């Protein structure tokens, strides 16, 4: 019989913790309109992951809580996460969104338009994240959402520290590493990279972190003032 190994990071269950069904409830609590549903269907057609409704609603919440005016998104996809972010940002806010694939951004541009956002609300930059990020201004952003190449997470979080204003928020999607984050047997490159990023943020003096378990897991951190 195979031996199953678990790493218990904290108490498995204690009085007052949420019931196990809380995650599905959080996902169904967030609802999407037809534009978001279309963007999600287009992502599916392309075989492209996108944020879950629950995770999207957290993005909107954090953008709204920080009255975000300037946001950077790494990984535009078909615009699912972008619409959630824009809906939380200030009405005059600008979403700078970066993707290496023109085709994804062509779809996203249309989605943003269909969702009712003026072209001035988005700055859609085509290119590899690590080539584009050095061109963005220091301390000029309220929120940065990282959702692209896992192997570049560490470099993107490093760039985020430079780009965010004090009190700005970093969100990295995929903190659960597809359910492998706490499995010591999982040693593939993506899982190792995510583990290193999560650990580095937790141990850094620069960040106040928390993992929000919505969707694929959102590693969130506020840049210390
Ligand atoms: C998971 S999808 C983004 C989904 C989107 N955030 C959403 O929820 O709707 C990842 C995107 O990152 C892009 N990408 C992958 N590697 C990249 C890189 N090095 N720089 C910029 N974009 C990259 C892919 O083309 C893809 O569109």
PDB file of C-alpha atoms and ligand atoms in Angstrom:
ATOM      1  CA  UNK A   1       0.000   0.000   0.000  1.00  0.00           C
ATOM      2  CA  UNK A   2       1.549   3.375  -0.933  1.00  0.00           C
ATOM      3  CA  UNK A   3       2.604   5.531   1.980  1.00  0.00           C
ATOM      4  CA  UNK A   4       0.948   8.950   1.865  1.00  0.00           C
ATOM      5  CA  UNK A   5       3.042  11.766   3.250  1.00  0.00           C
ATOM      6  CA  UNK A   6       1.698  15.053   4.493  1.00  0.00           C
ATOM      7  CA  UNK A   7       3.360  18.189   5.724  1.00  0.00           C
ATOM      8  CA  UNK A   8       1.207  19.905   8.302  1.00  0.00           C
ATOM      9  CA  UNK A   9       2.038  23.603   8.316  1.00  0.00           C
ATOM     10  CA  UNK A  10      -0.347  24.501  11.140  1.00  0.00           C
ATOM     11  CA  UNK A  11      -3.101  22.876  13.149  1.00  0.00           C
ATOM     12  CA  UNK A  12      -5.172  20.807  10.705  1.00  0.00           C
ATOM     13  CA  UNK A  13      -8.441  21.985  12.224  1.00  0.00           C
ATOM     14  CA  UNK A  14      -9.242  23.975  15.289  1.00  0.00           C
ATOM     15  CA  UNK A  15     -12.365  25.484  16.705  1.00  0.00           C
ATOM     16  CA  UNK A  16     -13.488  28.495  14.711  1.00  0.00           C
ATOM     17  CA  UNK A  17     -11.673  27.638  11.483  1.00  0.00           C
ATOM     18  CA  UNK A  18     -13.727  27.711   8.297  1.00  0.00           C
ATOM     19  CA  UNK A  19     -15.552  24.585   7.230  1.00  0.00           C
ATOM     20  CA  UNK A  20     -14.030  22.685   4.287  1.00  0.00           C
ATOM     21  CA  UNK A  21     -16.849  23.815   1.967  1.00  0.00           C
ATOM     22  CA  UNK A  22     -15.818  27.463   2.395  1.00  0.00           C
ATOM     23  CA  UNK A  23     -13.664  27.494  -0.767  1.00  0.00           C
ATOM     24  CA  UNK A  24     -16.421  26.331  -3.166  1.00  0.00           C
ATOM     25  CA  UNK A  25     -18.746  28.824  -1.509  1.00  0.00           C
ATOM     26  CA  UNK A  26     -16.227  31.654  -2.019  1.00  0.00           C
ATOM     27  CA  UNK A  27     -16.018  30.699  -5.701  1.00  0.00           C
ATOM     28  CA  UNK A  28     -19.776  30.659  -6.257  1.00  0.00           C
ATOM     29  CA  UNK A  29     -20.266  33.827  -4.202  1.00  0.00           C
ATOM     30  CA  UNK A  30     -18.365  35.737  -6.908  1.00  0.00           C
ATOM     31  CA  UNK A  31     -20.423  36.074 -10.065  1.00  0.00           C
ATOM     32  CA  UNK A  32     -19.306  37.094 -13.540  1.00  0.00           C
ATOM     33  CA  UNK A  33     -21.200  38.983 -16.210  1.00  0.00           C
ATOM     34  CA  UNK A  34     -21.489  37.855 -19.867  1.00  0.00           C
ATOM     35  CA  UNK A  35     -18.336  39.769 -20.905  1.00  0.00           C
ATOM     36  CA  UNK A  36     -16.251  38.002 -18.276  1.00  0.00           C
ATOM     37  CA  UNK A  37     -17.850  34.673 -19.179  1.00  0.00           C
ATOM     38  CA  UNK A  38     -16.942  35.223 -22.831  1.00  0.00           C
ATOM     39  CA  UNK A  39     -13.345  36.125 -21.929  1.00  0.00           C
ATOM     40  CA  UNK A  40     -13.189  32.949 -19.811  1.00  0.00           C
ATOM     41  CA  UNK A  41     -14.601  30.826 -22.670  1.00  0.00           C
ATOM     42  CA  UNK A  42     -12.035  32.306 -25.094  1.00  0.00           C
ATOM     43  CA  UNK A  43      -9.228  31.519 -22.632  1.00  0.00           C
ATOM     44  CA  UNK A  44     -10.547  27.980 -22.401  1.00  0.00           C
ATOM     45  CA  UNK A  45     -10.542  27.670 -26.208  1.00  0.00           C
ATOM     46  CA  UNK A  46      -6.892  28.727 -26.254  1.00  0.00           C
ATOM     47  CA  UNK A  47      -6.067  26.308 -23.433  1.00  0.00           C
ATOM     48  CA  UNK A  48      -5.089  29.276 -21.283  1.00  0.00           C
ATOM     49  CA  UNK A  49      -5.611  29.303 -17.513  1.00  0.00           C
ATOM     50  CA  UNK A  50      -7.286  32.378 -16.056  1.00  0.00           C
ATOM     51  CA  UNK A  51      -8.188  33.481 -12.538  1.00  0.00           C
ATOM     52  CA  UNK A  52     -11.215  31.816 -10.986  1.00  0.00           C
ATOM     53  CA  UNK A  53     -14.206  34.029 -10.123  1.00  0.00           C
ATOM     54  CA  UNK A  54     -13.277  33.809  -6.433  1.00  0.00           C
ATOM     55  CA  UNK A  55      -9.697  34.914  -7.115  1.00  0.00           C
ATOM     56  CA  UNK A  56     -10.948  37.622  -9.479  1.00  0.00           C
ATOM     57  CA  UNK A  57     -13.196  38.996  -6.785  1.00  0.00           C
ATOM     58  CA  UNK A  58     -10.187  39.194  -4.441  1.00  0.00           C
ATOM     59  CA  UNK A  59      -8.284  41.173  -7.099  1.00  0.00           C
ATOM     60  CA  UNK A  60     -11.196  43.585  -7.399  1.00  0.00           C
ATOM     61  CA  UNK A  61     -11.438  43.849  -3.613  1.00  0.00           C
ATOM     62  CA  UNK A  62      -7.733  44.618  -3.138  1.00  0.00           C
ATOM     63  CA  UNK A  63      -7.739  47.156  -5.983  1.00  0.00           C
ATOM     64  CA  UNK A  64     -10.765  48.869  -4.434  1.00  0.00           C
ATOM     65  CA  UNK A  65      -9.406  48.731  -0.860  1.00  0.00           C
ATOM     66  CA  UNK A  66      -6.229  50.514  -1.969  1.00  0.00           C
ATOM     67  CA  UNK A  67      -8.089  52.977  -4.251  1.00  0.00           C
ATOM     68  CA  UNK A  68      -5.685  51.741  -6.899  1.00  0.00           C
ATOM     69  CA  UNK A  69      -4.984  54.216  -9.665  1.00  0.00           C
ATOM     70  CA  UNK A  70      -1.934  52.611 -11.248  1.00  0.00           C
ATOM     71  CA  UNK A  71      -1.843  48.819 -11.561  1.00  0.00           C
ATOM     72  CA  UNK A  72       0.560  46.481 -13.365  1.00  0.00           C
ATOM     73  CA  UNK A  73      -0.584  43.073 -14.534  1.00  0.00           C
ATOM     74  CA  UNK A  74       1.968  40.532 -15.751  1.00  0.00           C
ATOM     75  CA  UNK A  75       0.083  38.041 -17.942  1.00  0.00           C
ATOM     76  CA  UNK A  76      -2.861  39.676 -19.734  1.00  0.00           C
ATOM     77  CA  UNK A  77      -4.327  36.447 -21.119  1.00  0.00           C
ATOM     78  CA  UNK A  78      -7.768  37.112 -22.582  1.00  0.00           C
ATOM     79  CA  UNK A  79      -8.528  39.821 -20.020  1.00  0.00           C
ATOM     80  CA  UNK A  80     -10.434  37.930 -17.310  1.00  0.00           C
ATOM     81  CA  UNK A  81      -8.250  39.181 -14.454  1.00  0.00           C
ATOM     82  CA  UNK A  82      -7.873  42.594 -16.118  1.00  0.00           C
ATOM     83  CA  UNK A  83     -11.629  43.215 -16.025  1.00  0.00           C
ATOM     84  CA  UNK A  84     -11.764  42.231 -12.343  1.00  0.00           C
ATOM     85  CA  UNK A  85      -8.882  44.610 -11.557  1.00  0.00           C
ATOM     86  CA  UNK A  86     -10.346  47.497 -13.574  1.00  0.00           C
ATOM     87  CA  UNK A  87     -13.669  47.092 -11.777  1.00  0.00           C
ATOM     88  CA  UNK A  88     -11.970  47.613  -8.426  1.00  0.00           C
ATOM     89  CA  UNK A  89      -9.680  50.463  -9.474  1.00  0.00           C
ATOM     90  CA  UNK A  90     -10.502  54.150  -9.345  1.00  0.00           C
ATOM     91  CA  UNK A  91     -12.554  55.334 -12.336  1.00  0.00           C
ATOM     92  CA  UNK A  92      -9.521  57.276 -13.593  1.00  0.00           C
ATOM     93  CA  UNK A  93      -7.099  54.410 -12.940  1.00  0.00           C
ATOM     94  CA  UNK A  94      -4.882  52.869 -15.628  1.00  0.00           C
ATOM     95  CA  UNK A  95      -4.118  49.166 -15.916  1.00  0.00           C
ATOM     96  CA  UNK A  96      -0.718  48.478 -17.462  1.00  0.00           C
ATOM     97  CA  UNK A  97      -0.892  44.906 -18.687  1.00  0.00           C
ATOM     98  CA  UNK A  98       1.992  42.933 -20.166  1.00  0.00           C
ATOM     99  CA  UNK A  99       1.930  39.767 -22.271  1.00  0.00           C
ATOM    100  CA  UNK A 100       4.297  38.130 -24.673  1.00  0.00           C
ATOM    101  CA  UNK A 101       1.467  36.868 -26.951  1.00  0.00           C
ATOM    102  CA  UNK A 102      -0.088  39.390 -29.369  1.00  0.00           C
ATOM    103  CA  UNK A 103      -3.101  37.153 -29.987  1.00  0.00           C
ATOM    104  CA  UNK A 104      -4.016  37.051 -26.279  1.00  0.00           C
ATOM    105  CA  UNK A 105      -3.758  40.830 -26.056  1.00  0.00           C
ATOM    106  CA  UNK A 106      -5.835  41.314 -29.203  1.00  0.00           C
ATOM    107  CA  UNK A 107      -8.651  39.397 -27.504  1.00  0.00           C
ATOM    108  CA  UNK A 108      -8.146  41.196 -24.185  1.00  0.00           C
ATOM    109  CA  UNK A 109      -8.310  44.613 -25.882  1.00  0.00           C
ATOM    110  CA  UNK A 110     -11.722  43.666 -27.292  1.00  0.00           C
ATOM    111  CA  UNK A 111     -12.852  42.307 -23.908  1.00  0.00           C
ATOM    112  CA  UNK A 112     -11.889  45.559 -22.130  1.00  0.00           C
ATOM    113  CA  UNK A 113     -13.801  47.519 -24.760  1.00  0.00           C
ATOM    114  CA  UNK A 114     -16.879  45.252 -24.468  1.00  0.00           C
ATOM    115  CA  UNK A 115     -16.714  45.636 -20.685  1.00  0.00           C
ATOM    116  CA  UNK A 116     -17.102  49.382 -21.185  1.00  0.00           C
ATOM    117  CA  UNK A 117     -13.597  50.632 -20.430  1.00  0.00           C
ATOM    118  CA  UNK A 118     -12.252  53.523 -22.488  1.00  0.00           C
ATOM    119  CA  UNK A 119      -8.949  52.774 -24.269  1.00  0.00           C
ATOM    120  CA  UNK A 120      -7.304  55.343 -21.965  1.00  0.00           C
ATOM    121  CA  UNK A 121      -7.942  52.997 -18.997  1.00  0.00           C
ATOM    122  CA  UNK A 122      -5.521  50.364 -20.302  1.00  0.00           C
ATOM    123  CA  UNK A 123      -1.904  50.404 -21.405  1.00  0.00           C
ATOM    124  CA  UNK A 124      -1.393  47.091 -23.189  1.00  0.00           C
ATOM    125  CA  UNK A 125       2.295  46.328 -23.587  1.00  0.00           C
ATOM    126  CA  UNK A 126       3.502  43.480 -25.730  1.00  0.00           C
ATOM    127  CA  UNK A 127       6.716  41.779 -24.663  1.00  0.00           C
ATOM    128  CA  UNK A 128       8.397  39.538 -22.157  1.00  0.00           C
ATOM    129  CA  UNK A 129       7.824  40.657 -18.591  1.00  0.00           C
ATOM    130  CA  UNK A 130      11.510  40.840 -17.712  1.00  0.00           C
ATOM    131  CA  UNK A 131      12.186  43.062 -20.739  1.00  0.00           C
ATOM    132  CA  UNK A 132       9.250  45.400 -20.053  1.00  0.00           C
ATOM    133  CA  UNK A 133       9.397  45.776 -16.249  1.00  0.00           C
ATOM    134  CA  UNK A 134      12.758  47.657 -16.211  1.00  0.00           C
ATOM    135  CA  UNK A 135      11.088  50.381 -18.344  1.00  0.00           C
ATOM    136  CA  UNK A 136       8.395  51.090 -15.700  1.00  0.00           C
ATOM    137  CA  UNK A 137       8.856  53.866 -13.132  1.00  0.00           C
ATOM    138  CA  UNK A 138      10.023  53.265  -9.538  1.00  0.00           C
ATOM    139  CA  UNK A 139       7.447  53.551  -6.745  1.00  0.00           C
ATOM    140  CA  UNK A 140       4.711  54.528  -9.203  1.00  0.00           C
ATOM    141  CA  UNK A 141       2.238  51.659  -8.770  1.00  0.00           C
ATOM    142  CA  UNK A 142      -0.434  50.800  -6.204  1.00  0.00           C
ATOM    143  CA  UNK A 143      -0.863  47.120  -7.061  1.00  0.00           C
ATOM    144  CA  UNK A 144       1.020  44.513  -9.092  1.00  0.00           C
ATOM    145  CA  UNK A 145      -0.542  41.228 -10.180  1.00  0.00           C
ATOM    146  CA  UNK A 146       1.806  38.476 -11.370  1.00  0.00           C
ATOM    147  CA  UNK A 147       0.212  35.695 -13.436  1.00  0.00           C
ATOM    148  CA  UNK A 148       2.618  34.593 -16.174  1.00  0.00           C
ATOM    149  CA  UNK A 149       5.708  32.391 -16.342  1.00  0.00           C
ATOM    150  CA  UNK A 150       6.160  30.629 -12.991  1.00  0.00           C
ATOM    151  CA  UNK A 151       9.927  30.403 -13.414  1.00  0.00           C
ATOM    152  CA  UNK A 152      10.065  34.220 -13.467  1.00  0.00           C
ATOM    153  CA  UNK A 153       8.086  34.690 -10.234  1.00  0.00           C
ATOM    154  CA  UNK A 154      11.178  35.540  -8.171  1.00  0.00           C
ATOM    155  CA  UNK A 155      12.388  38.131 -10.688  1.00  0.00           C
ATOM    156  CA  UNK A 156       8.879  39.604 -10.969  1.00  0.00           C
ATOM    157  CA  UNK A 157       8.514  39.948  -7.190  1.00  0.00           C
ATOM    158  CA  UNK A 158      11.921  41.627  -7.064  1.00  0.00           C
ATOM    159  CA  UNK A 159      10.794  44.077  -9.745  1.00  0.00           C
ATOM    160  CA  UNK A 160       7.515  44.603  -7.853  1.00  0.00           C
ATOM    161  CA  UNK A 161       9.417  45.792  -4.790  1.00  0.00           C
ATOM    162  CA  UNK A 162      10.963  48.563  -6.898  1.00  0.00           C
ATOM    163  CA  UNK A 163       7.768  49.473  -8.759  1.00  0.00           C
ATOM    164  CA  UNK A 164       5.300  49.577  -5.857  1.00  0.00           C
ATOM    165  CA  UNK A 165       4.781  52.620  -3.669  1.00  0.00           C
ATOM    166  CA  UNK A 166       5.127  52.006   0.077  1.00  0.00           C
ATOM    167  CA  UNK A 167       1.844  50.362   1.140  1.00  0.00           C
ATOM    168  CA  UNK A 168       1.337  48.988  -2.380  1.00  0.00           C
ATOM    169  CA  UNK A 169       0.131  45.416  -2.841  1.00  0.00           C
ATOM    170  CA  UNK A 170       1.767  42.498  -4.638  1.00  0.00           C
ATOM    171  CA  UNK A 171      -0.401  39.530  -5.701  1.00  0.00           C
ATOM    172  CA  UNK A 172       1.140  36.407  -7.206  1.00  0.00           C
ATOM    173  CA  UNK A 173      -1.270  33.850  -8.650  1.00  0.00           C
ATOM    174  CA  UNK A 174      -0.600  30.109  -8.279  1.00  0.00           C
ATOM    175  CA  UNK A 175       0.633  29.893  -4.678  1.00  0.00           C
ATOM    176  CA  UNK A 176      -0.867  26.404  -4.302  1.00  0.00           C
ATOM    177  CA  UNK A 177       1.403  25.100  -7.099  1.00  0.00           C
ATOM    178  CA  UNK A 178      -1.555  23.062  -8.403  1.00  0.00           C
ATOM    179  CA  UNK A 179      -1.973  21.443  -4.995  1.00  0.00           C
ATOM    180  CA  UNK A 180       1.709  20.457  -4.739  1.00  0.00           C
ATOM    181  CA  UNK A 181       2.992  23.264  -2.515  1.00  0.00           C
ATOM    182  CA  UNK A 182       2.950  21.171   0.707  1.00  0.00           C
ATOM    183  CA  UNK A 183       3.886  17.853  -0.867  1.00  0.00           C
ATOM    184  CA  UNK A 184       7.589  17.224  -0.108  1.00  0.00           C
ATOM    185  CA  UNK A 185       7.743  14.674  -2.944  1.00  0.00           C
ATOM    186  CA  UNK A 186       6.876  17.373  -5.507  1.00  0.00           C
ATOM    187  CA  UNK A 187      10.210  18.713  -6.736  1.00  0.00           C
ATOM    188  CA  UNK A 188       9.403  19.884 -10.273  1.00  0.00           C
ATOM    189  CA  UNK A 189      10.803  23.256 -11.327  1.00  0.00           C
ATOM    190  CA  UNK A 190       7.488  25.127 -11.063  1.00  0.00           C
ATOM    191  CA  UNK A 191       6.729  23.851  -7.558  1.00  0.00           C
ATOM    192  CA  UNK A 192      10.279  24.544  -6.340  1.00  0.00           C
ATOM    193  CA  UNK A 193      10.164  28.069  -7.761  1.00  0.00           C
ATOM    194  CA  UNK A 194       6.796  28.822  -6.174  1.00  0.00           C
ATOM    195  CA  UNK A 195       7.996  27.398  -2.837  1.00  0.00           C
ATOM    196  CA  UNK A 196      11.114  29.584  -2.968  1.00  0.00           C
ATOM    197  CA  UNK A 197       9.062  32.690  -3.818  1.00  0.00           C
ATOM    198  CA  UNK A 198       6.521  32.088  -1.044  1.00  0.00           C
ATOM    199  CA  UNK A 199       9.354  31.509   1.466  1.00  0.00           C
ATOM    200  CA  UNK A 200      11.403  34.512   0.325  1.00  0.00           C
ATOM    201  CA  UNK A 201       8.411  36.846   0.681  1.00  0.00           C
ATOM    202  CA  UNK A 202       7.569  35.453   4.131  1.00  0.00           C
ATOM    203  CA  UNK A 203      11.152  35.898   5.337  1.00  0.00           C
ATOM    204  CA  UNK A 204      11.711  39.327   3.827  1.00  0.00           C
ATOM    205  CA  UNK A 205      11.629  42.464   5.965  1.00  0.00           C
ATOM    206  CA  UNK A 206      10.181  44.308   2.971  1.00  0.00           C
ATOM    207  CA  UNK A 207       6.773  42.618   2.878  1.00  0.00           C
ATOM    208  CA  UNK A 208       3.727  41.917   5.056  1.00  0.00           C
ATOM    209  CA  UNK A 209       2.452  38.678   3.468  1.00  0.00           C
ATOM    210  CA  UNK A 210      -0.565  36.371   3.497  1.00  0.00           C
ATOM    211  CA  UNK A 211      -1.730  33.556   1.258  1.00  0.00           C
ATOM    212  CA  UNK A 212      -5.367  33.891   0.225  1.00  0.00           C
ATOM    213  CA  UNK A 213      -6.634  30.436  -0.743  1.00  0.00           C
ATOM    214  CA  UNK A 214      -8.974  31.551  -3.541  1.00  0.00           C
ATOM    215  CA  UNK A 215      -8.598  29.923  -6.944  1.00  0.00           C
ATOM    216  CA  UNK A 216      -5.040  28.763  -7.613  1.00  0.00           C
ATOM    217  CA  UNK A 217      -3.883  30.471  -4.376  1.00  0.00           C
ATOM    218  CA  UNK A 218      -2.994  34.134  -4.169  1.00  0.00           C
ATOM    219  CA  UNK A 219       0.287  35.030  -2.484  1.00  0.00           C
ATOM    220  CA  UNK A 220      -0.385  38.602  -1.380  1.00  0.00           C
ATOM    221  CA  UNK A 221       1.980  41.023   0.309  1.00  0.00           C
ATOM    222  CA  UNK A 222       1.960  44.673   1.238  1.00  0.00           C
ATOM    223  CA  UNK A 223       5.193  46.621   0.721  1.00  0.00           C
ATOM    224  CA  UNK A 224       6.292  48.004   4.084  1.00  0.00           C
ATOM    225  CA  UNK A 225       6.339  51.774   4.417  1.00  0.00           C
TER     226      UNK A 225
HETATM  227  C1  LIG B   1      -2.240  32.351 -16.968  1.00  0.00           C
HETATM  228  S1  LIG B   1      -2.254  33.345 -18.372  1.00  0.00           S
HETATM  229  C2  LIG B   1      -2.829  34.895 -17.759  1.00  0.00           C
HETATM  230  C3  LIG B   1      -4.263  34.874 -17.450  1.00  0.00           C
HETATM  231  C4  LIG B   1      -4.856  36.200 -17.025  1.00  0.00           C
HETATM  232  N1  LIG B   1      -4.094  36.799 -15.937  1.00  0.00           N
HETATM  233  C5  LIG B   1      -6.290  36.014 -16.595  1.00  0.00           C
HETATM  234  O1  LIG B   1      -6.526  35.568 -15.468  1.00  0.00           O
HETATM  235  O2  LIG B   1      -7.170  36.302 -17.408  1.00  0.00           O
HETATM  236  C6  LIG B   1      -0.561  33.678 -18.554  1.00  0.00           C
HETATM  237  C7  LIG B   1      -0.224  34.657 -19.653  1.00  0.00           C
HETATM  238  O3  LIG B   1       1.134  35.018 -19.481  1.00  0.00           O
HETATM  239  C8  LIG B   1       1.726  35.146 -20.758  1.00  0.00           C
HETATM  240  N2  LIG B   1       3.187  34.964 -20.565  1.00  0.00           N
HETATM  241  C9  LIG B   1       3.857  33.798 -20.392  1.00  0.00           C
HETATM  242  N3  LIG B   1       5.156  34.052 -20.183  1.00  0.00           N
HETATM  243  C10 LIG B   1       5.306  35.392 -20.226  1.00  0.00           C
HETATM  244  C11 LIG B   1       6.418  36.260 -20.069  1.00  0.00           C
HETATM  245  N4  LIG B   1       7.646  35.807 -19.832  1.00  0.00           N
HETATM  246  N5  LIG B   1       6.198  37.592 -20.159  1.00  0.00           N
HETATM  247  C12 LIG B   1       4.952  38.085 -20.404  1.00  0.00           C
HETATM  248  N6  LIG B   1       3.868  37.296 -20.554  1.00  0.00           N
HETATM  249  C13 LIG B   1       4.039  35.979 -20.469  1.00  0.00           C
HETATM  250  C14 LIG B   1       1.052  34.107 -21.612  1.00  0.00           C
HETATM  251  O4  LIG B   1       1.108  34.456 -22.976  1.00  0.00           O
HETATM  252  C15 LIG B   1      -0.365  34.121 -21.056  1.00  0.00           C
HETATM  253  O5  LIG B   1      -1.209  34.972 -21.799  1.00  0.00           O
END
